[in-house]
C-alpha cells in the first residue's frame, strides 16, 4: 500500500563509502520527504557488478547514525531482476526497443546530424534491417544492448530547485549488452513500484531526469516531482573524492558531520528532527557547497 501522501527516497550505489556530499544529499532527501508528510524509502542500487555488500551495509549504518530513518525494508535492486525484465519485455512487445551493437567508440566517432546534442546516441542501429542486424551481430560477437526508440528529442520535468527543466532525450539504453538493466530503466520502474512521487538527489543527475520522466510517461507511470540539489565540491571546484582528506562519516565523526551539514544549509539545528523546523525548500543554497576538511 502506498500512503496518500506518496514517498521520497534515497538510492545509493554501493560502490564506495558515502562522503559528506552524499550524506548531505540524503539528509536533504529526508527533509524534503518528512516535511511534506511523505514516507521515506531506502533503495540500494546494486545491479552493477562493482557493488559490494559490505559497502552497502556501511552506507546504511552511516545514514542511520546521522538519524536518517526510513520506512519498511531496504529494497535491493539485485533482488528485483524480474521486475525490470518484465518491463523490458513489455516495451519490446510494443516495438519500442531496438538492438544496438555499437561500442562506446562507435558512438563517439559516428557522424552526427547538425545540431544533434553532444553525447546523444547518433541513431546508428535504430533502423537496421534484419539482414544488417545479423551482419552486425556476426561482426561484433557480443550481445546487443537494447535502446528505447524515442519519439521525442527533449522532455521537460518540474524541479523544485531548477524550475521547469528541459533536457535531451535520446534513444537511451534500457538493457545493457551484458543483460543488466540500465540505471535509467531500473530507477523509473522502482520509483513507480514503490509509489515514490518525490525524487531528491544530486544535480549531477539533473540531465538524466528528462529521459527518466519520458520513460515514466511512456509506461503510464505518474511523474515524480524532482529536486536536484547542489553537489559538494572540493576547494578546487572538483567533485569531492577520497584524496580530499576526511570525507566519510568514519573520518569526520557523527556530531561534526551533522554540524557541517547544518552549517552548509544555514541551520542552527544539530539533529535531523530539529533541522525539520528550519527546512525551507525555497531558501536552499543554489550553488555547490565547497567543502574544506577541518
Ligand atoms: N544510485 C544513484 C547514485 O548513487 C542515484 C540514483 C537516483 O537517485 O536516482 O548516484
XYZ file of C-alpha atoms and ligand atoms in Angstrom:
304
model
C 0.000 0.000 0.000
C 1.265 3.475 -0.757
C 0.260 6.272 1.575
C -1.876 9.008 0.031
C 0.953 11.477 0.571
C 3.420 9.437 -1.505
C 7.060 8.813 -0.734
C 10.551 10.162 -1.130
C 13.708 8.088 -1.211
C 17.465 7.818 -1.129
C 19.075 5.380 -3.536
C 22.813 4.943 -3.000
C 25.033 2.900 -5.299
C 27.244 0.755 -3.082
C 30.484 1.310 -4.961
C 32.235 3.372 -2.245
C 31.534 4.739 1.220
C 29.236 7.768 1.256
C 31.145 11.037 1.531
C 29.851 14.148 3.222
C 28.302 15.322 -0.056
C 26.280 12.128 -0.426
C 25.312 12.303 3.249
C 24.126 15.881 2.825
C 22.021 14.851 -0.180
C 20.499 12.031 1.906
C 19.696 14.463 4.722
C 18.039 16.810 2.218
C 16.029 13.956 0.680
C 14.865 13.016 4.173
C 13.966 16.641 4.996
C 12.033 17.063 1.736
C 10.052 13.866 2.366
C 9.381 14.278 6.077
C 8.486 17.968 5.815
C 5.756 17.041 3.321
C 4.369 14.092 5.308
C 5.789 11.578 2.881
C 7.181 8.181 3.686
C 10.924 7.845 3.144
C 12.259 4.733 1.405
C 15.759 3.353 1.078
C 16.935 1.550 -2.042
C 20.346 0.025 -2.647
C 21.220 0.325 -6.340
C 23.323 -2.800 -6.595
C 22.718 -4.011 -10.163
C 26.239 -3.228 -11.204
C 28.934 -5.817 -10.585
C 31.137 -3.141 -8.986
C 28.865 -3.212 -5.953
C 29.925 -4.547 -2.617
C 27.618 -5.801 0.178
C 29.935 -4.558 2.940
C 29.908 -1.093 1.403
C 26.089 -1.170 1.226
C 25.890 -2.163 4.900
C 28.263 0.635 5.904
C 26.283 3.170 3.866
C 23.058 2.194 5.652
C 24.763 2.234 9.062
C 26.181 5.712 8.365
C 22.769 7.040 7.333
C 21.157 5.561 10.446
C 23.891 7.071 12.646
C 23.039 10.536 11.310
C 19.383 9.994 12.201
C 18.082 9.281 8.697
C 15.097 7.000 9.281
C 13.308 5.030 6.586
C 10.043 3.157 6.323
C 9.853 -0.564 5.712
C 12.634 -2.806 4.490
C 15.573 -1.609 2.438
C 14.955 -2.548 -1.192
C 17.820 -4.043 -3.159
C 17.723 -3.801 -6.928
C 19.597 -7.085 -7.287
C 16.513 -8.840 -5.845
C 14.168 -7.256 -8.405
C 15.586 -8.505 -11.703
C 12.240 -9.959 -12.810
C 10.576 -6.583 -12.371
C 12.953 -4.947 -14.887
C 12.873 -7.876 -17.303
C 9.052 -7.714 -17.369
C 9.107 -4.038 -18.314
C 11.783 -4.609 -20.970
C 9.657 -7.453 -22.404
C 6.606 -5.200 -22.421
C 8.491 -2.420 -24.243
C 9.871 -4.948 -26.741
C 6.398 -6.369 -27.388
C 5.216 -2.798 -28.072
C 8.045 -2.353 -30.657
C 9.558 0.418 -28.550
C 13.089 -1.070 -28.453
C 15.854 -1.778 -30.910
C 19.065 -3.760 -30.666
C 22.260 -1.735 -30.616
C 25.640 -3.194 -31.472
C 27.654 -0.011 -31.047
C 30.650 0.212 -28.743
C 31.358 3.472 -26.916
C 33.985 4.164 -29.540
C 31.496 3.609 -32.384
C 29.170 6.130 -30.771
C 31.886 8.708 -30.157
C 33.145 8.504 -33.742
C 29.765 8.291 -35.534
C 28.826 11.221 -37.742
C 26.062 13.182 -36.124
C 23.316 15.284 -37.549
C 23.834 19.050 -37.359
C 22.574 20.377 -34.016
C 22.438 16.865 -32.534
C 23.128 17.267 -28.833
C 26.544 16.338 -27.525
C 26.610 12.795 -26.153
C 23.247 11.823 -27.639
C 23.013 8.455 -29.379
C 23.569 9.094 -33.113
C 20.915 6.572 -34.237
C 23.359 4.147 -35.890
C 21.364 0.966 -35.134
C 17.868 2.467 -34.968
C 16.674 1.427 -38.413
C 18.743 -1.628 -39.309
C 17.116 -4.334 -41.414
C 17.112 -7.928 -40.147
C 19.989 -8.703 -42.526
C 22.033 -5.716 -41.314
C 21.392 -6.728 -37.720
C 22.613 -10.259 -38.419
C 25.750 -8.849 -40.062
C 26.423 -6.531 -37.094
C 25.883 -9.417 -34.668
C 28.416 -11.553 -36.535
C 30.905 -8.705 -36.735
C 30.743 -7.638 -33.088
C 30.346 -11.086 -31.480
C 28.760 -9.558 -28.428
C 25.124 -9.471 -27.372
C 23.390 -6.218 -28.269
C 22.209 -3.592 -25.827
C 18.541 -2.646 -26.072
C 17.692 1.007 -26.665
C 14.406 2.846 -26.465
C 13.067 4.072 -29.810
C 12.119 7.515 -28.583
C 9.549 9.705 -30.291
C 10.888 12.958 -28.834
C 14.290 14.664 -28.643
C 13.682 16.531 -25.394
C 11.343 16.474 -22.427
C 10.517 18.839 -19.576
C 10.472 17.937 -15.890
C 9.432 20.005 -12.939
C 12.216 20.548 -10.442
C 11.749 22.363 -7.141
C 15.285 23.776 -7.265
C 15.701 24.355 -11.021
C 12.121 25.115 -12.089
C 10.962 23.618 -15.392
C 13.990 21.885 -16.833
C 14.072 20.734 -20.451
C 16.785 18.296 -21.440
C 17.840 15.818 -24.093
C 16.041 12.520 -24.593
C 17.935 10.305 -26.994
C 17.496 6.612 -27.795
C 18.949 5.614 -24.438
C 19.897 2.113 -23.288
C 17.323 0.209 -21.206
C 19.237 -3.069 -21.032
C 22.973 -3.345 -21.386
C 24.633 -5.870 -23.657
C 25.571 -7.952 -20.613
C 21.868 -8.275 -19.742
C 21.957 -5.883 -16.780
C 19.021 -3.447 -16.690
C 20.236 0.093 -17.289
C 20.127 2.616 -14.458
C 17.634 4.838 -16.340
C 15.178 1.952 -16.614
C 15.617 0.495 -13.130
C 15.217 3.825 -11.381
C 11.938 4.588 -13.170
C 10.491 1.118 -12.629
C 11.462 1.078 -8.945
C 10.232 4.576 -8.167
C 6.842 3.739 -9.691
C 6.648 0.315 -7.997
C 7.256 1.922 -4.598
C 4.861 4.840 -5.035
C 7.734 7.341 -4.975
C 6.490 10.729 -6.145
C 9.387 12.899 -4.956
C 12.933 12.385 -6.236
C 15.643 14.314 -4.399
C 19.242 13.653 -5.475
C 22.470 15.312 -6.567
C 22.296 17.695 -9.506
C 24.762 15.565 -11.449
C 21.616 13.577 -12.333
C 19.538 16.560 -13.466
C 20.422 15.889 -17.119
C 19.172 12.264 -16.793
C 15.779 13.272 -15.441
C 14.124 14.117 -18.816
C 14.976 10.615 -20.096
C 13.590 9.043 -16.945
C 10.441 11.178 -16.884
C 9.822 10.435 -20.566
C 10.118 6.692 -19.916
C 7.754 7.003 -16.926
C 5.297 8.788 -19.219
C 5.598 6.044 -21.888
C 4.929 3.377 -19.274
C 1.908 5.249 -17.935
C 3.517 5.968 -14.553
C 2.843 9.192 -12.652
C 5.555 11.864 -12.939
C 7.513 12.451 -9.743
C 8.425 15.949 -8.667
C 12.203 16.415 -8.673
C 14.637 18.357 -6.518
C 18.214 18.160 -7.801
C 20.343 19.605 -5.058
C 23.798 21.140 -5.497
C 26.778 18.853 -5.154
C 29.581 19.262 -2.703
C 32.883 20.168 -4.313
C 36.447 20.356 -3.065
C 38.442 23.586 -2.827
C 39.494 23.175 -6.497
C 35.871 23.051 -7.609
C 36.112 19.349 -8.481
C 33.902 16.562 -7.194
C 34.747 15.500 -3.684
C 36.906 12.374 -3.563
C 38.804 10.275 -1.069
C 42.060 12.112 -1.688
C 40.459 15.326 -0.398
C 41.090 14.196 3.179
C 38.421 13.455 5.784
C 35.257 12.986 3.725
C 33.432 9.973 5.209
C 31.413 9.694 8.406
C 34.035 7.387 9.930
C 36.692 10.059 9.311
C 34.692 13.129 10.353
C 32.503 11.755 13.165
C 28.737 11.948 13.579
C 28.483 15.193 15.585
C 30.855 17.113 13.361
C 29.230 15.776 10.176
C 25.800 16.900 11.351
C 27.195 20.293 12.340
C 28.882 20.779 8.961
C 25.792 19.759 7.019
C 23.587 22.041 9.131
C 26.028 24.961 8.744
C 26.181 24.433 4.982
C 22.403 24.861 4.894
C 22.415 27.853 7.225
C 20.706 25.982 10.078
C 21.483 26.258 13.780
C 19.884 22.839 14.451
C 22.167 19.923 15.164
C 19.844 16.916 14.711
C 17.631 15.911 11.821
C 14.329 16.331 13.722
C 15.468 19.849 14.704
C 16.501 20.619 11.121
C 12.929 19.869 10.033
C 11.908 23.009 11.902
C 14.319 25.150 9.854
C 13.959 23.432 6.490
C 12.556 25.552 3.684
C 12.972 24.300 0.099
C 12.724 27.873 -1.185
C 15.790 29.086 0.699
C 18.054 26.142 -0.136
C 21.504 27.173 -1.330
C 21.555 27.027 -5.145
C 25.300 26.796 -5.602
C 27.679 23.967 -4.747
C 28.958 23.727 -1.206
C 32.731 23.947 -1.128
C 33.948 21.509 1.482
C 37.264 22.029 3.220
C 38.177 19.245 5.623
C 38.922 20.643 9.101
N 22.263 5.407 -7.366
C 22.473 6.724 -7.883
C 23.725 7.305 -7.282
O 24.155 6.876 -6.226
C 21.336 7.661 -7.558
C 20.125 7.312 -8.288
C 18.965 8.243 -8.090
O 18.869 8.880 -7.026
O 18.132 8.294 -8.992
O 24.284 8.200 -7.879
